[in-house]
Amino acid sequence: MKTLRRWSYRTGCYEPHEIPDEWDVSAGRRGFDDVINCASCGAELPVRETYVSKEIHDRFGFGFYVCKGCYVAEWKRQIEAKAKEA
Protein backbone atom coordinates (compact mmCIF):
# COMPACT_ATOMS: atom_id res chain seq x y z
CA MET A 1 0.00 0.00 0.00
CA LYS A 2 1.02 3.57 -0.74
CA THR A 3 0.01 6.32 1.64
CA LEU A 4 -1.06 9.70 0.34
CA ARG A 5 -2.39 12.66 2.35
CA ARG A 6 -6.10 13.56 2.33
CA TRP A 7 -7.44 16.77 3.83
CA SER A 8 -10.16 16.26 6.43
CA TYR A 9 -12.63 19.09 6.91
CA ARG A 10 -13.74 17.44 10.16
CA THR A 11 -10.29 17.51 11.81
CA GLY A 12 -8.77 20.43 9.89
CA CYS A 13 -5.62 18.49 9.01
CA TYR A 14 -4.29 15.84 6.65
CA GLU A 15 -5.02 12.18 7.34
CA PRO A 16 -3.48 9.09 5.73
CA HIS A 17 -5.15 7.94 2.49
CA GLU A 18 -3.97 4.45 1.54
CA ILE A 19 -4.10 3.21 -2.05
CA PRO A 20 -2.95 -0.10 -3.58
CA ASP A 21 0.64 -0.25 -4.84
CA GLU A 22 -0.54 -1.16 -8.35
CA TRP A 23 -2.46 2.12 -8.82
CA ASP A 24 -0.68 4.61 -11.08
CA VAL A 25 -1.56 7.99 -9.60
CA SER A 26 -0.04 11.36 -10.39
CA ALA A 27 0.07 14.93 -9.13
CA GLY A 28 1.45 16.37 -12.36
CA ARG A 29 3.66 16.08 -15.43
CA ARG A 30 1.90 13.41 -17.40
CA GLY A 31 0.86 13.32 -21.03
CA PHE A 32 -2.81 14.06 -21.72
CA ASP A 33 -3.25 10.62 -23.27
CA ASP A 34 -1.55 8.71 -20.42
CA VAL A 35 -3.99 6.43 -18.59
CA ILE A 36 -3.80 6.69 -14.80
CA ASN A 37 -5.89 5.78 -11.78
CA CYS A 38 -8.10 8.20 -9.90
CA ALA A 39 -6.29 8.83 -6.61
CA SER A 40 -9.58 8.46 -4.75
CA CYS A 41 -11.54 5.54 -6.25
CA GLY A 42 -8.96 3.94 -8.56
CA ALA A 43 -10.93 4.30 -11.80
CA GLU A 44 -8.71 4.20 -14.89
CA LEU A 45 -8.96 7.22 -17.17
CA PRO A 46 -6.79 9.40 -19.40
CA VAL A 47 -5.20 12.43 -17.77
CA ARG A 48 -7.22 14.74 -20.08
CA GLU A 49 -10.40 13.58 -18.30
CA THR A 50 -9.15 14.19 -14.75
CA TYR A 51 -9.52 16.99 -12.26
CA VAL A 52 -7.04 18.19 -9.62
CA SER A 53 -8.13 16.93 -6.22
CA LYS A 54 -9.20 19.44 -3.58
CA GLU A 55 -8.30 16.96 -0.82
CA ILE A 56 -5.60 14.47 -1.87
CA HIS A 57 -2.21 16.20 -2.02
CA ASP A 58 1.48 15.37 -2.12
CA ARG A 59 3.80 16.68 0.59
CA PHE A 60 4.20 19.97 -1.30
CA GLY A 61 0.45 20.58 -1.55
CA PHE A 62 -0.01 19.65 -5.21
CA GLY A 63 -3.29 17.86 -5.86
CA PHE A 64 -3.41 14.36 -7.32
CA TYR A 65 -5.61 13.68 -10.33
CA VAL A 66 -9.11 12.35 -9.64
CA CYS A 67 -12.13 11.42 -11.76
CA LYS A 68 -15.12 13.74 -12.20
CA GLY A 69 -17.32 11.83 -9.74
CA CYS A 70 -14.74 12.03 -6.96
CA TYR A 71 -14.04 15.69 -7.72
CA VAL A 72 -17.74 16.55 -7.45
CA ALA A 73 -17.92 14.67 -4.12
CA GLU A 74 -14.91 16.65 -2.84
CA TRP A 75 -16.49 19.90 -3.97
CA LYS A 76 -19.72 19.04 -2.10
CA ARG A 77 -17.79 18.20 1.09
CA GLN A 78 -15.97 21.53 0.85
CA ILE A 79 -19.25 23.45 0.44
CA GLU A 80 -20.82 21.59 3.37
CA ALA A 81 -17.81 22.31 5.59
CA LYS A 82 -17.90 26.03 4.76
CA ALA A 83 -21.65 26.13 5.46
CA LYS A 84 -21.04 24.67 8.94
CA GLU A 85 -18.45 27.38 9.65
CA ALA A 86 -20.96 30.15 8.97
PDB file of C-alpha atoms in Angstrom:
ATOM      1  CA  MET A   1       0.000   0.000   0.000  1.00  0.00           C
ATOM      2  CA  LYS A   2       1.024   3.568  -0.735  1.00  0.00           C
ATOM      3  CA  THR A   3       0.013   6.320   1.644  1.00  0.00           C
ATOM      4  CA  LEU A   4      -1.059   9.704   0.337  1.00  0.00           C
ATOM      5  CA  ARG A   5      -2.394  12.656   2.345  1.00  0.00           C
ATOM      6  CA  ARG A   6      -6.096  13.557   2.333  1.00  0.00           C
ATOM      7  CA  TRP A   7      -7.442  16.774   3.832  1.00  0.00           C
ATOM      8  CA  SER A   8     -10.158  16.261   6.432  1.00  0.00           C
ATOM      9  CA  TYR A   9     -12.634  19.092   6.910  1.00  0.00           C
ATOM     10  CA  ARG A  10     -13.736  17.440  10.157  1.00  0.00           C
ATOM     11  CA  THR A  11     -10.286  17.513  11.806  1.00  0.00           C
ATOM     12  CA  GLY A  12      -8.771  20.430   9.890  1.00  0.00           C
ATOM     13  CA  CYS A  13      -5.622  18.494   9.015  1.00  0.00           C
ATOM     14  CA  TYR A  14      -4.294  15.837   6.653  1.00  0.00           C
ATOM     15  CA  GLU A  15      -5.023  12.182   7.339  1.00  0.00           C
ATOM     16  CA  PRO A  16      -3.480   9.088   5.725  1.00  0.00           C
ATOM     17  CA  HIS A  17      -5.146   7.939   2.486  1.00  0.00           C
ATOM     18  CA  GLU A  18      -3.971   4.454   1.537  1.00  0.00           C
ATOM     19  CA  ILE A  19      -4.095   3.210  -2.051  1.00  0.00           C
ATOM     20  CA  PRO A  20      -2.955  -0.096  -3.582  1.00  0.00           C
ATOM     21  CA  ASP A  21       0.644  -0.251  -4.843  1.00  0.00           C
ATOM     22  CA  GLU A  22      -0.540  -1.156  -8.354  1.00  0.00           C
ATOM     23  CA  TRP A  23      -2.459   2.116  -8.825  1.00  0.00           C
ATOM     24  CA  ASP A  24      -0.680   4.606 -11.084  1.00  0.00           C
ATOM     25  CA  VAL A  25      -1.558   7.994  -9.597  1.00  0.00           C
ATOM     26  CA  SER A  26      -0.037  11.357 -10.394  1.00  0.00           C
ATOM     27  CA  ALA A  27       0.072  14.927  -9.132  1.00  0.00           C
ATOM     28  CA  GLY A  28       1.445  16.372 -12.356  1.00  0.00           C
ATOM     29  CA  ARG A  29       3.658  16.081 -15.428  1.00  0.00           C
ATOM     30  CA  ARG A  30       1.901  13.409 -17.396  1.00  0.00           C
ATOM     31  CA  GLY A  31       0.863  13.324 -21.025  1.00  0.00           C
ATOM     32  CA  PHE A  32      -2.809  14.057 -21.715  1.00  0.00           C
ATOM     33  CA  ASP A  33      -3.245  10.617 -23.274  1.00  0.00           C
ATOM     34  CA  ASP A  34      -1.551   8.708 -20.423  1.00  0.00           C
ATOM     35  CA  VAL A  35      -3.988   6.429 -18.590  1.00  0.00           C
ATOM     36  CA  ILE A  36      -3.799   6.693 -14.798  1.00  0.00           C
ATOM     37  CA  ASN A  37      -5.889   5.778 -11.778  1.00  0.00           C
ATOM     38  CA  CYS A  38      -8.105   8.201  -9.901  1.00  0.00           C
ATOM     39  CA  ALA A  39      -6.292   8.833  -6.608  1.00  0.00           C
ATOM     40  CA  SER A  40      -9.581   8.463  -4.748  1.00  0.00           C
ATOM     41  CA  CYS A  41     -11.542   5.541  -6.245  1.00  0.00           C
ATOM     42  CA  GLY A  42      -8.962   3.938  -8.556  1.00  0.00           C
ATOM     43  CA  ALA A  43     -10.931   4.305 -11.798  1.00  0.00           C
ATOM     44  CA  GLU A  44      -8.715   4.197 -14.885  1.00  0.00           C
ATOM     45  CA  LEU A  45      -8.958   7.218 -17.170  1.00  0.00           C
ATOM     46  CA  PRO A  46      -6.789   9.396 -19.402  1.00  0.00           C
ATOM     47  CA  VAL A  47      -5.203  12.431 -17.774  1.00  0.00           C
ATOM     48  CA  ARG A  48      -7.217  14.742 -20.076  1.00  0.00           C
ATOM     49  CA  GLU A  49     -10.402  13.583 -18.302  1.00  0.00           C
ATOM     50  CA  THR A  50      -9.152  14.187 -14.754  1.00  0.00           C
ATOM     51  CA  TYR A  51      -9.523  16.994 -12.255  1.00  0.00           C
ATOM     52  CA  VAL A  52      -7.043  18.186  -9.620  1.00  0.00           C
ATOM     53  CA  SER A  53      -8.131  16.931  -6.221  1.00  0.00           C
ATOM     54  CA  LYS A  54      -9.195  19.445  -3.582  1.00  0.00           C
ATOM     55  CA  GLU A  55      -8.305  16.960  -0.821  1.00  0.00           C
ATOM     56  CA  ILE A  56      -5.600  14.466  -1.874  1.00  0.00           C
ATOM     57  CA  HIS A  57      -2.210  16.199  -2.016  1.00  0.00           C
ATOM     58  CA  ASP A  58       1.476  15.372  -2.124  1.00  0.00           C
ATOM     59  CA  ARG A  59       3.796  16.684   0.591  1.00  0.00           C
ATOM     60  CA  PHE A  60       4.199  19.973  -1.302  1.00  0.00           C
ATOM     61  CA  GLY A  61       0.455  20.580  -1.547  1.00  0.00           C
ATOM     62  CA  PHE A  62      -0.014  19.653  -5.210  1.00  0.00           C
ATOM     63  CA  GLY A  63      -3.294  17.862  -5.860  1.00  0.00           C
ATOM     64  CA  PHE A  64      -3.412  14.363  -7.315  1.00  0.00           C
ATOM     65  CA  TYR A  65      -5.605  13.678 -10.335  1.00  0.00           C
ATOM     66  CA  VAL A  66      -9.109  12.352  -9.639  1.00  0.00           C
ATOM     67  CA  CYS A  67     -12.134  11.423 -11.764  1.00  0.00           C
ATOM     68  CA  LYS A  68     -15.117  13.737 -12.200  1.00  0.00           C
ATOM     69  CA  GLY A  69     -17.323  11.830  -9.739  1.00  0.00           C
ATOM     70  CA  CYS A  70     -14.738  12.025  -6.955  1.00  0.00           C
ATOM     71  CA  TYR A  71     -14.035  15.687  -7.721  1.00  0.00           C
ATOM     72  CA  VAL A  72     -17.740  16.551  -7.446  1.00  0.00           C
ATOM     73  CA  ALA A  73     -17.924  14.669  -4.120  1.00  0.00           C
ATOM     74  CA  GLU A  74     -14.914  16.652  -2.836  1.00  0.00           C
ATOM     75  CA  TRP A  75     -16.493  19.902  -3.972  1.00  0.00           C
ATOM     76  CA  LYS A  76     -19.723  19.037  -2.103  1.00  0.00           C
ATOM     77  CA  ARG A  77     -17.789  18.201   1.089  1.00  0.00           C
ATOM     78  CA  GLN A  78     -15.970  21.530   0.850  1.00  0.00           C
ATOM     79  CA  ILE A  79     -19.252  23.454   0.435  1.00  0.00           C
ATOM     80  CA  GLU A  80     -20.823  21.585   3.375  1.00  0.00           C
ATOM     81  CA  ALA A  81     -17.807  22.313   5.594  1.00  0.00           C
ATOM     82  CA  LYS A  82     -17.898  26.026   4.755  1.00  0.00           C
ATOM     83  CA  ALA A  83     -21.649  26.128   5.461  1.00  0.00           C
ATOM     84  CA  LYS A  84     -21.042  24.672   8.938  1.00  0.00           C
ATOM     85  CA  GLU A  85     -18.453  27.376   9.651  1.00  0.00           C
ATOM     86  CA  ALA A  86     -20.956  30.147   8.975  1.00  0.00           C
TER      87      ALA A  86
END
